[in-house]
Structure formats: structure tokens, C-alpha cells
XYZ file of C-alpha atoms in Angstrom:
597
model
C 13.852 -1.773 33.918
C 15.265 -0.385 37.304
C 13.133 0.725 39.878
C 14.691 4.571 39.465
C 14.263 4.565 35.528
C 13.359 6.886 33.194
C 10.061 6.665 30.944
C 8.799 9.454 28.876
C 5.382 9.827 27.285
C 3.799 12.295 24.368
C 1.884 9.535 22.620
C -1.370 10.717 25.290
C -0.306 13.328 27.853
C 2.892 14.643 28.755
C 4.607 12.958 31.560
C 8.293 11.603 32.847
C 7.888 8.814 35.576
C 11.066 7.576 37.644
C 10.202 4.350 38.778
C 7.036 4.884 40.258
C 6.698 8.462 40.954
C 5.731 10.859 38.311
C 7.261 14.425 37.866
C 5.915 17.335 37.830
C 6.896 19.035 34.949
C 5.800 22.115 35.627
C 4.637 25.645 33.574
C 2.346 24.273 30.289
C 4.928 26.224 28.280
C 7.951 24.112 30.151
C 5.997 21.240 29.336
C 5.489 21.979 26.037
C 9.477 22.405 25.553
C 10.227 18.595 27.205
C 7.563 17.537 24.357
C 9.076 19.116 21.663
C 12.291 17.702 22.474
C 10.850 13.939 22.632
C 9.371 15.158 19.139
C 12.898 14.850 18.119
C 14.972 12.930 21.143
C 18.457 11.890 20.218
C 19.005 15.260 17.804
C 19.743 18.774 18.509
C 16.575 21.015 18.138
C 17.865 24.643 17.153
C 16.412 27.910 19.481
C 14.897 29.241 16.554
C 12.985 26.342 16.131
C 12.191 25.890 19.806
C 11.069 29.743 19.776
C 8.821 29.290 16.359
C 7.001 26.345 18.174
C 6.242 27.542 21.554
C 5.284 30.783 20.612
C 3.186 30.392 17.458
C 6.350 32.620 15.210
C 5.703 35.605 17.684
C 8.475 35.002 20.112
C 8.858 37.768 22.781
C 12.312 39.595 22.780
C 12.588 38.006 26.576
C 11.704 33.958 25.199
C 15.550 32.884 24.501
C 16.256 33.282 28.375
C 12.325 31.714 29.482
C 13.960 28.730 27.457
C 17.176 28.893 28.795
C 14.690 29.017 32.354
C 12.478 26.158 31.269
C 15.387 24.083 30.170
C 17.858 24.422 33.536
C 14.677 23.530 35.242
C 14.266 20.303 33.548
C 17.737 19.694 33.700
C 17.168 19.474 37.629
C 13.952 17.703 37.198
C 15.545 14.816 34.945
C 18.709 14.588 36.930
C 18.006 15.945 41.160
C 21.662 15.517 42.193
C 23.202 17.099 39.263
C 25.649 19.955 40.801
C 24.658 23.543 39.103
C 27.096 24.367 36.472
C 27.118 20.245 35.622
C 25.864 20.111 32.000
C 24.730 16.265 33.130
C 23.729 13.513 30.680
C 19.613 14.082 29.702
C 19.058 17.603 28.671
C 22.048 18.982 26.848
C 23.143 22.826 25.576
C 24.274 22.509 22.159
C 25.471 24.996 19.328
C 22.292 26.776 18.573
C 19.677 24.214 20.382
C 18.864 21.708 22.946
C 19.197 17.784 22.657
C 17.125 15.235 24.916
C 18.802 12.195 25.343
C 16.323 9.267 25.886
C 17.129 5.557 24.929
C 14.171 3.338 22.965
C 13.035 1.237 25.821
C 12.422 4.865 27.689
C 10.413 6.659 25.445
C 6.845 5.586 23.682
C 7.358 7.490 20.705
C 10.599 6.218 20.051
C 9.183 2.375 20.801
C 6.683 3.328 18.247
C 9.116 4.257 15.665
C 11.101 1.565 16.017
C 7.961 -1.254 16.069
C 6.252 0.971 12.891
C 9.788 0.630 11.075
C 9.771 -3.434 11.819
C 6.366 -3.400 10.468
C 7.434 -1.621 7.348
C 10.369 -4.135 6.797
C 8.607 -7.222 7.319
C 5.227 -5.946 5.154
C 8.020 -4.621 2.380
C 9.355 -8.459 2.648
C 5.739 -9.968 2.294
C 5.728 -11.071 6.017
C 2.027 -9.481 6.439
C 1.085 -11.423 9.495
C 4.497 -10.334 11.361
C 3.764 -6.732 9.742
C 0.593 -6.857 11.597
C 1.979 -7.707 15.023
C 4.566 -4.754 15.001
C 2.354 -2.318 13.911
C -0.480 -3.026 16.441
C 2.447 -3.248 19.222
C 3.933 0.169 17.862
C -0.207 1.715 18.276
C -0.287 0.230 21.816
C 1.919 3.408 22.653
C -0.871 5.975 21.493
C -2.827 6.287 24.541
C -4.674 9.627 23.681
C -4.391 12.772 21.592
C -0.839 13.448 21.152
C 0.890 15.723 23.700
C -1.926 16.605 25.942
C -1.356 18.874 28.623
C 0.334 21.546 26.358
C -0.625 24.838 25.342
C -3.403 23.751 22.623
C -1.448 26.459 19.669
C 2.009 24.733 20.489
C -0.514 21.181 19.440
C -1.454 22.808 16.665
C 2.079 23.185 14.994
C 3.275 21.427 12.116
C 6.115 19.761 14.217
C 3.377 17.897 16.288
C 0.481 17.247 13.409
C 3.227 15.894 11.619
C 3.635 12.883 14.470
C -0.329 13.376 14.930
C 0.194 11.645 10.641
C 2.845 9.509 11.200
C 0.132 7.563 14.199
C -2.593 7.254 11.512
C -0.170 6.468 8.998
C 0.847 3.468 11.096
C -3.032 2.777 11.980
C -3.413 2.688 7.894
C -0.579 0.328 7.654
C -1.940 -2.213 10.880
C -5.564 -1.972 9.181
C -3.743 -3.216 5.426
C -1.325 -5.862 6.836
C -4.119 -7.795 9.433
C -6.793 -7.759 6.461
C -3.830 -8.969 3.853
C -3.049 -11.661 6.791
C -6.040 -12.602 7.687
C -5.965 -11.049 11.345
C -8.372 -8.416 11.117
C -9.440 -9.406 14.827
C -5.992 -8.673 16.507
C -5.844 -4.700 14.890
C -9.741 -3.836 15.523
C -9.211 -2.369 19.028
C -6.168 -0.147 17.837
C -8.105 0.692 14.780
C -11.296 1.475 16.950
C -9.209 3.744 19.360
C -7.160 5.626 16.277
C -10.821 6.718 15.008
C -12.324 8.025 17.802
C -8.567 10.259 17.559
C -9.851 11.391 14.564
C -13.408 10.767 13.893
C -13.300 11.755 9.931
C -10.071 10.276 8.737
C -12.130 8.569 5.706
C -9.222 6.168 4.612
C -9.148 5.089 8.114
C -12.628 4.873 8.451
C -12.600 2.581 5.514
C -10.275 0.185 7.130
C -12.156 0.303 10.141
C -15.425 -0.873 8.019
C -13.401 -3.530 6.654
C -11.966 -4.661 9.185
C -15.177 -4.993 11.025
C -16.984 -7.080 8.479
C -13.668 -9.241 8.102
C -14.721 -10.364 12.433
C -17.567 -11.246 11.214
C -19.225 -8.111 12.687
C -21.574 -6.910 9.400
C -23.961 -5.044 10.691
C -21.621 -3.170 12.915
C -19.636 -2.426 9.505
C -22.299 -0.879 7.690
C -23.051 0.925 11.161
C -19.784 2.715 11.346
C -20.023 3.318 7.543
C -23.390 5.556 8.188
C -21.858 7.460 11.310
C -19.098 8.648 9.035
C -21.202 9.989 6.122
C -23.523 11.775 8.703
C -20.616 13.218 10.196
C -19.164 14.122 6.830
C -22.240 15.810 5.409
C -23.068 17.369 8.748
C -19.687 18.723 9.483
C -17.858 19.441 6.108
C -20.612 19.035 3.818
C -19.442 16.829 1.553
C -19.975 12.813 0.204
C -17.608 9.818 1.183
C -14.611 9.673 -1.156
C -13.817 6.501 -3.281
C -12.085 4.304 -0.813
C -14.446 4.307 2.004
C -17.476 4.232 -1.206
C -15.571 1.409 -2.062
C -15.059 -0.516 1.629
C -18.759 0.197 2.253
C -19.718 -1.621 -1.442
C -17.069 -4.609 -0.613
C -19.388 -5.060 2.843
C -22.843 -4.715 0.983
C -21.557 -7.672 -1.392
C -19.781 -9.848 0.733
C -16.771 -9.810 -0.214
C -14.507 -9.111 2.525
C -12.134 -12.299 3.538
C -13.189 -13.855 6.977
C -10.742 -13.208 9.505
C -9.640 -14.998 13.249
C -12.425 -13.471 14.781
C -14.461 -15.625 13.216
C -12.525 -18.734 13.629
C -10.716 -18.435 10.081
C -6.863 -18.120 10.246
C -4.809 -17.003 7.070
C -2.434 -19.695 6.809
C -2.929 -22.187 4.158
C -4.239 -25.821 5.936
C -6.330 -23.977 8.146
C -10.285 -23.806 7.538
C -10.711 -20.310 6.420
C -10.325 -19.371 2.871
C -6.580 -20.667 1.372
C -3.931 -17.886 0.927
C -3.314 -16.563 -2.904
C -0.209 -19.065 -3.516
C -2.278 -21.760 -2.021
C -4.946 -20.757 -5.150
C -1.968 -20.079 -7.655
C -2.998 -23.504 -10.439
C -0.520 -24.117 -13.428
C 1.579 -22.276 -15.344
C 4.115 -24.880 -15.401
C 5.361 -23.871 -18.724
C 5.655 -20.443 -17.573
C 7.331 -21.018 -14.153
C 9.912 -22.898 -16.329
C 10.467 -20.184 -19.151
C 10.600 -17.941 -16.153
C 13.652 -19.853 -14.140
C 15.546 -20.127 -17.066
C 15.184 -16.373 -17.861
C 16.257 -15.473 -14.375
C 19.407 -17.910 -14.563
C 22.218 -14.888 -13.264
C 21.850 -11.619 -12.094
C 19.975 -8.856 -14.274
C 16.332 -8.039 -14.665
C 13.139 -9.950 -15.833
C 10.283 -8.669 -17.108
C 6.625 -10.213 -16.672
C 4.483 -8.510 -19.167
C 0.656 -9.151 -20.086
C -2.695 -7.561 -20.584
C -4.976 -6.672 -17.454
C -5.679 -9.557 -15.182
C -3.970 -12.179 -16.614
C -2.335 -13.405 -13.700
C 1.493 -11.191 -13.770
C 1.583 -10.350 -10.160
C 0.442 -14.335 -8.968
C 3.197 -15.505 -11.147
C 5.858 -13.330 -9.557
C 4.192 -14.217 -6.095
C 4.552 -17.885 -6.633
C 7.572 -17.861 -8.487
C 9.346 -15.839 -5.778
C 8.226 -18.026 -2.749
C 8.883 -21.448 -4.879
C 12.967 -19.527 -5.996
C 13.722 -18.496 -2.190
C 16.966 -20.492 -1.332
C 18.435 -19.190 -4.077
C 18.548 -15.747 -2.868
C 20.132 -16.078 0.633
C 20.019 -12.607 1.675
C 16.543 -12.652 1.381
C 13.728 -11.473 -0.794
C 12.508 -7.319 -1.371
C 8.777 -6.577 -2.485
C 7.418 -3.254 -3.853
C 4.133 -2.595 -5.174
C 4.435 0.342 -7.760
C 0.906 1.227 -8.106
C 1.479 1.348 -11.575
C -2.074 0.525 -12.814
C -3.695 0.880 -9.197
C -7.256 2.174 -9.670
C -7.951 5.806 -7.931
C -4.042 5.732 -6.736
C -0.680 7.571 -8.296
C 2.024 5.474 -8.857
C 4.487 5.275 -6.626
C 7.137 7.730 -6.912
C 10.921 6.336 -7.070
C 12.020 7.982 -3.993
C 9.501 6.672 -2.157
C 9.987 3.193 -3.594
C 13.339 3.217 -2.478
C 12.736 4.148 1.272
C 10.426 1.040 1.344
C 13.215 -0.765 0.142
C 15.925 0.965 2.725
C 13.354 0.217 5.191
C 13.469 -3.317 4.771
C 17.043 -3.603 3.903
C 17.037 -2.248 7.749
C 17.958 1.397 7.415
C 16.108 3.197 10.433
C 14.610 6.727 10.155
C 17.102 8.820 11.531
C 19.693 7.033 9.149
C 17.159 7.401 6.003
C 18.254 10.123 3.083
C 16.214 12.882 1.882
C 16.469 12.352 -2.277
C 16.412 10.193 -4.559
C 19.998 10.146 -5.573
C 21.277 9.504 -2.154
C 18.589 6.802 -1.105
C 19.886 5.141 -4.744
C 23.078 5.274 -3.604
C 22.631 3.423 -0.370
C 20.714 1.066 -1.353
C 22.805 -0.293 -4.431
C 25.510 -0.385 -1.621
C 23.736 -2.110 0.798
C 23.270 -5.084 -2.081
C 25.933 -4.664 -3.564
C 27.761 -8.163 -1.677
C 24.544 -9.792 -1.391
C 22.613 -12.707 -3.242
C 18.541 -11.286 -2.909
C 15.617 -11.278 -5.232
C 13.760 -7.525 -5.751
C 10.187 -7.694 -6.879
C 9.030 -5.138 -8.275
C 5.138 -5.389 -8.973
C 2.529 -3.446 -11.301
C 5.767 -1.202 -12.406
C 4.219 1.809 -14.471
C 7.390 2.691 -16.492
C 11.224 2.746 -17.221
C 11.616 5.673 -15.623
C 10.151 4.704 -12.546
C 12.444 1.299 -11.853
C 15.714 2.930 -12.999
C 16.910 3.785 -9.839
C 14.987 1.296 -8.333
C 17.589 -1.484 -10.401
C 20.260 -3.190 -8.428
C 23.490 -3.115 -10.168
C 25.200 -6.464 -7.614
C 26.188 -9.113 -9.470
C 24.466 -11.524 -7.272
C 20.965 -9.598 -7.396
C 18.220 -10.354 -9.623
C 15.325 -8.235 -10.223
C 11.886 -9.494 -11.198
C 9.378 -6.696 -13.029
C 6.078 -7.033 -13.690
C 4.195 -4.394 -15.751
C 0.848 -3.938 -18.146
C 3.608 -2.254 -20.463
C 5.793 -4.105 -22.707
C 9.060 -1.558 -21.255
C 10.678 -1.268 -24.566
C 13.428 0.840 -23.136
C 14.032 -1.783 -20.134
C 14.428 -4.625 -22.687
C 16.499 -2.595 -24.727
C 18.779 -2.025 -21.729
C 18.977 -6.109 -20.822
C 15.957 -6.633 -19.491
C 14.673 -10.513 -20.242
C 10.513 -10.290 -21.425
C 8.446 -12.516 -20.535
C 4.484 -11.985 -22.130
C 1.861 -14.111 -19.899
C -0.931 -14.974 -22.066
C -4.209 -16.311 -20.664
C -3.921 -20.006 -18.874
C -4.516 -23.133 -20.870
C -8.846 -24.208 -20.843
C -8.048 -26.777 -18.317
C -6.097 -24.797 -16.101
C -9.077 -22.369 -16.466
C -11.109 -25.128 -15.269
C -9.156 -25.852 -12.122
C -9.361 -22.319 -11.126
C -12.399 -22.247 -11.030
C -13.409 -25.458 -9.602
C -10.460 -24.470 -6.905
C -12.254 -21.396 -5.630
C -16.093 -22.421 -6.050
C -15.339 -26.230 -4.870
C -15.160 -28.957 -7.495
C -18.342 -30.266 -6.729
C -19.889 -27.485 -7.942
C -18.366 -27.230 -11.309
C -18.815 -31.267 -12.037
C -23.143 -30.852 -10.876
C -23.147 -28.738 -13.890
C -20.414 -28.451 -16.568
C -22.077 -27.407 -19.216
C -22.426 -24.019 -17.241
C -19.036 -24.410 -16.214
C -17.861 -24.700 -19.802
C -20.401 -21.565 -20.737
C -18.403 -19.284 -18.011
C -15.160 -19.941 -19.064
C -15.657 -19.079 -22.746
C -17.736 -15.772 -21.662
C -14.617 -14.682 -19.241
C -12.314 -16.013 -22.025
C -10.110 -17.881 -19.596
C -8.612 -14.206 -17.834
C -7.891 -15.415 -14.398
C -9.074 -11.995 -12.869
C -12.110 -12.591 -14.598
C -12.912 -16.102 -13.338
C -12.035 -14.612 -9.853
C -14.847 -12.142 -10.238
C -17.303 -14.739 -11.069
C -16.170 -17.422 -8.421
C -16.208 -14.733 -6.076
C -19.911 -14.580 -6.312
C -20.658 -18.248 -6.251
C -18.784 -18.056 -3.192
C -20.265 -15.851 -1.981
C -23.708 -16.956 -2.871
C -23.167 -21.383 -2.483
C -26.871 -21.726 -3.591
C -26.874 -19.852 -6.787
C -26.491 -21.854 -9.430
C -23.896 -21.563 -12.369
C -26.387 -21.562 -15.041
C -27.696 -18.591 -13.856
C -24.324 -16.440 -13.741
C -24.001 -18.091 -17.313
C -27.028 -16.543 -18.045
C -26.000 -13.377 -17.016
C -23.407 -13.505 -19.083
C -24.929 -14.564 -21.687
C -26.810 -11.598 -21.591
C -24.541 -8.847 -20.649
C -22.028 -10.230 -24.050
C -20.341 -7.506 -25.720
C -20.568 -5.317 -21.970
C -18.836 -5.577 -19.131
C -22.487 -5.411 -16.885
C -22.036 -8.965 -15.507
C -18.163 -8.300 -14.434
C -18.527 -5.139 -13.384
C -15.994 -5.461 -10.467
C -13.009 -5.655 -13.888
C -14.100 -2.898 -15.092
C -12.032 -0.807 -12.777
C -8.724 -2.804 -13.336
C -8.961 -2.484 -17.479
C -9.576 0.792 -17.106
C -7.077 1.801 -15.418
C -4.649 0.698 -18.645
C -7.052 2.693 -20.917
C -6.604 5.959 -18.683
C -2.755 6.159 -19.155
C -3.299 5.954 -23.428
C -2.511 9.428 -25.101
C -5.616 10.645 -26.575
C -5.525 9.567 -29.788
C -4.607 5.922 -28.640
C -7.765 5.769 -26.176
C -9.546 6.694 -29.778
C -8.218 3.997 -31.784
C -8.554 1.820 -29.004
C -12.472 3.014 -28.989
C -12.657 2.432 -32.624
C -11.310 -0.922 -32.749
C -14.775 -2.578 -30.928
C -16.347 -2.254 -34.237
C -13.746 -4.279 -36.291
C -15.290 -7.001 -38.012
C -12.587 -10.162 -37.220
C -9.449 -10.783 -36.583
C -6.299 -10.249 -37.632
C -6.373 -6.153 -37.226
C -3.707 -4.447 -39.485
C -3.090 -0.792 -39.705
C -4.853 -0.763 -42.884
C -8.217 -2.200 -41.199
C -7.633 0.162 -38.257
C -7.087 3.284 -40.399
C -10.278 2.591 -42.843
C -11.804 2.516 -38.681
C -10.163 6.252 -37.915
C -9.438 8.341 -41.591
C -5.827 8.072 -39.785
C -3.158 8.245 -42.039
C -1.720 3.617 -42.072
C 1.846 5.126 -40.530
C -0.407 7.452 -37.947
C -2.417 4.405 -37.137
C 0.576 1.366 -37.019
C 2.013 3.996 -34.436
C -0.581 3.656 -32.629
C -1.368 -0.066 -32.648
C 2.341 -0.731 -31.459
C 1.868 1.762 -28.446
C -1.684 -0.573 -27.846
C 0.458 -3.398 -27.928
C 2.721 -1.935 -25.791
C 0.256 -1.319 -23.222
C -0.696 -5.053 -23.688
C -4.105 -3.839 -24.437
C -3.519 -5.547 -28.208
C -2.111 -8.943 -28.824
C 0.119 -9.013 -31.727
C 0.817 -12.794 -32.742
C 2.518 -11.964 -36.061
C 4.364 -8.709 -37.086
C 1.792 -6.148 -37.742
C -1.128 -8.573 -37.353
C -3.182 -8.049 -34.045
C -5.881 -9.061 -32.126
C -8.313 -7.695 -29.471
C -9.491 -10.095 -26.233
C -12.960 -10.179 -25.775
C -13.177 -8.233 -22.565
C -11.117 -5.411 -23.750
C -13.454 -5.534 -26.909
C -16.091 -5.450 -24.675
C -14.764 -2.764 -22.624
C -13.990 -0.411 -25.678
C -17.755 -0.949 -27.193
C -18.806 0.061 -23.790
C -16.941 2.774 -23.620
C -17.901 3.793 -27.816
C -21.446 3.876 -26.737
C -20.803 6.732 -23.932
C -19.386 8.653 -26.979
C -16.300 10.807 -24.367
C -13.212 9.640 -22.977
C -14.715 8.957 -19.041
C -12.697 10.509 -16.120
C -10.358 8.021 -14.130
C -12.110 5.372 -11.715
């Protein structure tokens, strides 16, 4: 950059250097103006606007001219030789408003836009480790509370809280991406410096704790945990929420991944824990149904109950299919059976997708129609592969569905989609892996050794978690965690627990979060069907279960079915895994429908 250049800052206090020397920008309400204009460099911001912000929406009759004042003055301070009726190049009169021009390489919050979208693009494209770098280059810009130096009710506005959330957003996003990476180490000093910003951000708070533990640094976790719910019940009176409950309960088992601080690197071959493709066993049969089904353009579906292994499939089937999709590969998680989350709405699905398709900010459109629009044109000449994961209904991926020829789309839902297969969409149900691949994915997280000392255990846990890979995940997530425990005794404990859920408590969440989207009378049929003596269910045996009339009830055994919470092996005949059995006797013995986890 030359020695004379231009660099702005809002991201911390309000200054302008040129080269070495920094301005003086005068009056804190002529400060406040140059700020608002960075807010929004590169677009015209209207009087009325300027007027609303500096003045709180009580604008004297005299504050057009003070800003006509405040901005010749900065006019002269940006550009000293500029003759007086020169309009010059920096500060600019426009039609109703004021413009700042400022290029990306002068401005931090304009570097930190740009760095937070490349983070977006490459997280959206599953490049977490490149996601992390951008976002934790993009936070290096926040150097203290936004915009100090201003009058503190011009802070206060909605124009500069709004930035104040788009800095923890990206914090949020830094946190997600280094723990997904395994890189925890390289976004704990941005994430330490965005919460002392703001000290009971409880989301952040729970990355923080996470991140923490994932250095290696427990104690200091469960530390930072306690300061936060002291400072919540002291200061607002109230509990931690769910996530950081949750963040604090993942430290106090263990279970957070190891990251570089501790010497473990995400990348499989390396000595930490492998990444999820390098776990991914079998489902050769499946990963060949699943080519030949995606032969063309068009849309596959991945269906299956909770757990069973939908989104892995995808993962692996994705990474293994990538040179045939030149133009690269889109992600999306839909949150459509997320525990404690909303799905994600379609319009926001599709700015992830613009984002990473490279459509900046200022180019972005407001609704849905128009984001739809541009992003089946952007496709529409290329050859890429959409993913889009955990998808909670039609509905949602309609406009989410690219309509190129060379595009193909890859769904995976708990719901069978009956209107997307009717519409072209190619099903594919994942059932539970074969015994032996069971076996190997076990013996591939807990270490081989393990299982052989004592397969008679081995052979005990696998028929107790019924082969659901989420399930065996659960359990070899303990032994992990625990290398000295031995498997007879987590047989034991299921063995003891059979017919609950108390010994794989951490699935509860994710099967429940199918049961909370059934209509009422589904979640009681559902209920009902625990107590049903053997397979093969049949509307008549559910309806002698519920006094439903048989049509009422084979209604509602096709929506269960639909949900994948029923397997239906013959027309009309069905049957109920073990854990969702399980799950429904648990949740027949509390007698009420229990609110959402």
C-alpha cells in the first residue's frame, strides 16, 4: 500500500490514517457521520437516514445543514488539495444522501465482509478447515467495541447493533468450522476476545467452552462455563439455555474431539481421531444402488429412520462422485430434524447457496423468488452436485431444486417425500448395515483389539443397539472415552436398561426429534404401538391398540412410515425397530406428549 494511502477503521474506534499520520476527525457527531458512512461504504446513505441515526429520530430543524457542515469538512479532511466547489472522489453528494467511496484493502469492515463471505463459501462447500482460516482472518479486524469514539445513542442504533451481530455471527461461524476441522486452537484467541465484547452471548459462550476443552484446556472449560451462569443469574436472572447446557454436558463427559492444540490435526493419517469419511465402513451395495440412481441430472432421495447412517452416505458418496461434477460440489444442512433448532427456511438456504456459488453481499437478493431465480441461473451451464442434508419437507427443497440439465441433486430426509418422488425424485431407503459391517464399526472406533479380547460382549452390544450406526457411535464413544472400561460392562448396562433408552441416552434427542413433528394423533399411535405383541403390525392389530376406526388407523401407519419411524416390508405389514420401540414405551410410561428437546 502507498505510503499516502487511505485506511479506515470502525471495527474498534473510529479513525482514517494516511500513511502514517492519523486524522483528526473532528466533532463526535462528525465522527459519528464518517462511521455511518463506512457502515454502508460503496452505497448512497439517504439524509433522512443520516438525520434518524445521528440524532436518535429527533433531528433539529437546523441538522440537514450541520450535515451538509460535517460532510464538506470531511471532504477536506479525506482529500487536502481538493479546490472548494470540487465534488472530489471520497465523499460524494448524491440525490437525497451521501456515498463514501473506500476500496476493500482500505477499509476493515469491508476486509471483514469479504473474508466472512469466503468463509461462508468454502464452509457451504464442506471446506471447514479453509472456512476456519477466513473467518478468524475476517475477526482479526475487530479490534474493540464497534465504532468507539461516537456519541454512545448514535452506538446504540439499529444500523450499528446490526454490524455489532453480523461480528458475533462470524465469531459463531469461526467457533463451528475450527471444532468441525479440528482447529479449535487457531480460533480460541478470536473467540476469547469476541466474549469479553459481549460477556453473555450464551451461544458464543458455548463455543468458547468447547472450544476450550477441544485444546485440551478442561478445567479452563468448565471455568468459563461457571463465570457465565453467575453472570447470567446475577445479571438477568435467569438459567443457561440448551446449547451452552449442552457444551457444558459434552465437557463433563468427554466428548469433545481433540484439537491442534493438543497435538491432534483433523486430517485423516494424522494421529488425532480420523475424520467422519475416514470412519464411513461398507455400504457397498448401497453406494452402488446409489450411483446408478444418480446416473443424469434430476434428484435423489436418501430416506431412512433416525440414525441410520443417511447423512454419512451422502458425505461419502459425494467426496468418492467428485470428478463427475466439474463445477464443483454445494452443501446445505436443512436442520430438518436438528434437535432444539427450526429448520432452515428456503430463503435462507438459498443465500448459503448464492454465497458459495460466489454472489457477494451487496449483489445478494432480498426474497425468495429472486434468490431462486439467480441461483437456477447461475447453474444453469454448469455440471455440480447439490447436497441437500436432513431436508424436513417438499416444500422446503422446491426452490432449493436446480432445474440444469447437467445438475444433480442429492436429498436426504427422515421423511419418505411422497410429493418429491411423485415429481421425479429417485428413493433410496437406507436400512440398518449388514452384522458384520456393524462389527467393523465398532471395532473401527473402539480399536479392534478391543472388540476381539472380548466378543462375546461385542456380539451382546450389537444386538442391544440393533446394528443403528448412531447407536453404536454412542456406545463406542464411551469406550473411547473410557479405554479401561470393559465391554461387558456397557453390555451390562444394556442389558439392563432393555426396553429404555437409559443406557443411550445421548439418542434420545435425535429420535425424538422425528416424534415431535407427528400430528397428534400419530405421536398416539406411535405411543400405542410399544405394547404390540410381535411383528408384522397391520391396521387391524394397531386399531384393536387405539378403538381407531382400521381406515383412521392405516392412515396413520402410512404417515409413521412416512416419517421412517415404521418399517413396512410388505404392503400394509409393518414393523417397529427396537429403539424406537423402546423410545415409544418410554415415552407410554410418562403418560403426555413431552415438550421438544
Amino acid at each position: 500500500m502507498p505510503a499516502d494511502a487511505i485506511r479506515f477503521q470502525v471495527l474498534g474506534p473510529v479513525r482514517v490514517r494516511r500513511g502514517e499520520e492519523e486524522l483528526d476527525l473532528g466533532f463526535p457527531q462528525q465522527r459519528a457521520l464518517l462511521a455511518l458512512l463506512l457502515l454502508h461504504a460503496g452505497r448512497t446513505v439517504p439524509t433522512a437516514e443520516i438525520l434518524d441515526t445521528l440524532w436518535a429520530g429527533r433531528p433539529p430543524a437546523s441538522a440537514p445543514n450541520v450535515v451538509r457542515r460535517y460532510a464538506a469538512a470531511l471532504r477536506r479532511l479525506l482529500e487536502p488539495g481538493l479546490p472548494p466547489r470540487d465534488p472530489g472522489s471520497r465523499l460524494l453528494r448524491r440525490t437525497g444522501g451521501y456515498l463514501l467511496v473506500a476500496e476493500p484493502d482500505e477499509a476493515d469492515l469491508l476486509r471483514f465482509r469479504e473474508l466472512t463471505r469466503q468463509g461462508k463459501r468454502a464452509a457451504a462447500t464442506g471446506r471447514a478447515e479453509t472456512a476456519a482460516r477466513r473467518f478468524t482472518r475476517a475477526l482479526g479486524e475487530w479490534r474493540g467495541p464497534l465504532a468507539m469514539g461516537i456519541p454512545e445513542p448514535v452506538r446504540a442504533h439499529v444500523r450499528f447493533t446490526a454490524v455489532h451481530r453480523e461480528l458475533l455471527d462470524t465469531a459463531r461461524l469461526a467457533a463451528d468450522a475450527a471444532l468441525l476441522s479440528g482447529h479449535a486452537d487457531r480460533v480460541l484467541p478470536a473467540l476469547r476476545e469476541a466474549v469479553a465484547h459481549e460477556p453473555l452471548d450464551e451461544p458464543l459462550h458455548a463455543r468458547l467452552v468447547l472450544a476450550l476443552a477441544a485444546c485440551g484446556l478442561q478445567a479452563e472449560a468448565l471455568r468459563t462455563y461457571d463465570d457465565i451462569r453467575r453472570r447470567l443469574a446475577t445479571d438477568l436472572s435467569l438459567t443457561p439455555g440448551p446449547e451452552l447446557t449442552a457444551a457444558h454436558a459434552r465437557v463433563l463427559r468427554q466428548e469433545v474431539r481433540r484439537s491442534g492444540a493438543a497435538g491432534h490435526g483433523g486430517s485423516p493419517g494424522e494421529s488425532g481421531p480420523p475424520s467422519p469419511l475416514g470412519l464411513f465402513v461398507g455400504r457397498e451395495d448401497e453406494s452402488r444402488r446409489l450411483s446408478e440412481l444418480a446416473r443424469g441430472s434430476g434428484v435423489v432421495l436418501v430416506g431412512g429412520m433416525p440414525g441410520v447412517g443417511k447423512s454419512a452416505l451422502a458425505a461419502r458418496w459425494a467426496h468418492q462422485a467428485a470428478a463427475r461434477y466439474p463445477d464443483g460440489r454445494l452443501h446445505v444442512n436443512l436442520r430438518g430434524s436438528e434437535p432444539g433448532r427450526p429448520a432452515l427456511e428456503p430463503v435462507d438456504a438459498l443465500g448459503e447457496l448464492l454465497t458459495a456459488l460466489g454472489v457477494s453481499a451487496r449483489r445478494m437478493p432480498d426474497g425468495p423468488a429472486a434468490r431462486a431465480g439467480l441461483y437456477r441461473t447461475l447453474l444453469a451451464e454448469r455440471r455440480a452436485l447439490v447436497v441437500l442434508d436432513d431436508a424436513l419437507g417438499t416444500e422446503q427443497l422446491r426452490p432449493l431444486l436446480p432445474a440444469a440439465p447437467g445438475c444433480l441433486t442429492l436429498v436426504t430426509s427422515r421423511n419418505a417425500l411422497p410429493g418429491l418422488v411423485a415429481a421425479g425424485a429417485r428413493p433410496l431407503r437406507l436400512e440398518p448395515p449388514s452384522a458384520e459391517d456393524a462389527h467393523t464399526i465398532l471395532a473401527r472406533r473402539t480399536g479392534p483389539g478391543r472388540i476381539a479380547a472380548e466378543p462375546t460382549a461385542a456380539a451382546e452390544i450389537l444386538a442391544h443397539c440393533d446394528r443403528l450406526p448412531l447407536a453404536l457411535t454412542v456406545v463406542a464413544a464411551r469406550l473411547t472415552r473410557h479405554p479401561h472400561l470393559p465391554l461387558a460392562a456397557v453390555a451390562a448396562e444394556l442389558r439392563a436398561a432393555h426396553g429404555s433408552l437409559d443406557a443411550l441416552s445421548a439418542l434420545r434427542p435425535a429420535l425424538l426429534a422425528s416424534y415431535h413433528r407427528l400430528p397428534d394423533d400419530g405421536a398416539r399411535l406411535f405411543r400405542a404401538l410399544s405394547r404390540h405383541p410381535a411383528p408384522p403390525i397391520t391396521a387391524a392389530t394397531a386399531a384393536a391398540l387405539t378403538g381407531l376406526p382400521s381406515r383412521t388407523t392405516r392412515l396413520l401407519l402410512g404417515r409413521l412410515a412416512e416419517a421412517h419411524l415404521l418399517a413396512e416390508p410388505a404392503p400394509g405389514r409393518y414393523t417397529l425397530h427396537d429403539l424406537l420401540r423402546a423410545l415409544a414405551a418410554e415415552l407410554t410410561r410418562t403418560g403426555e406428549h413431552p415438550p421438544p428437546y
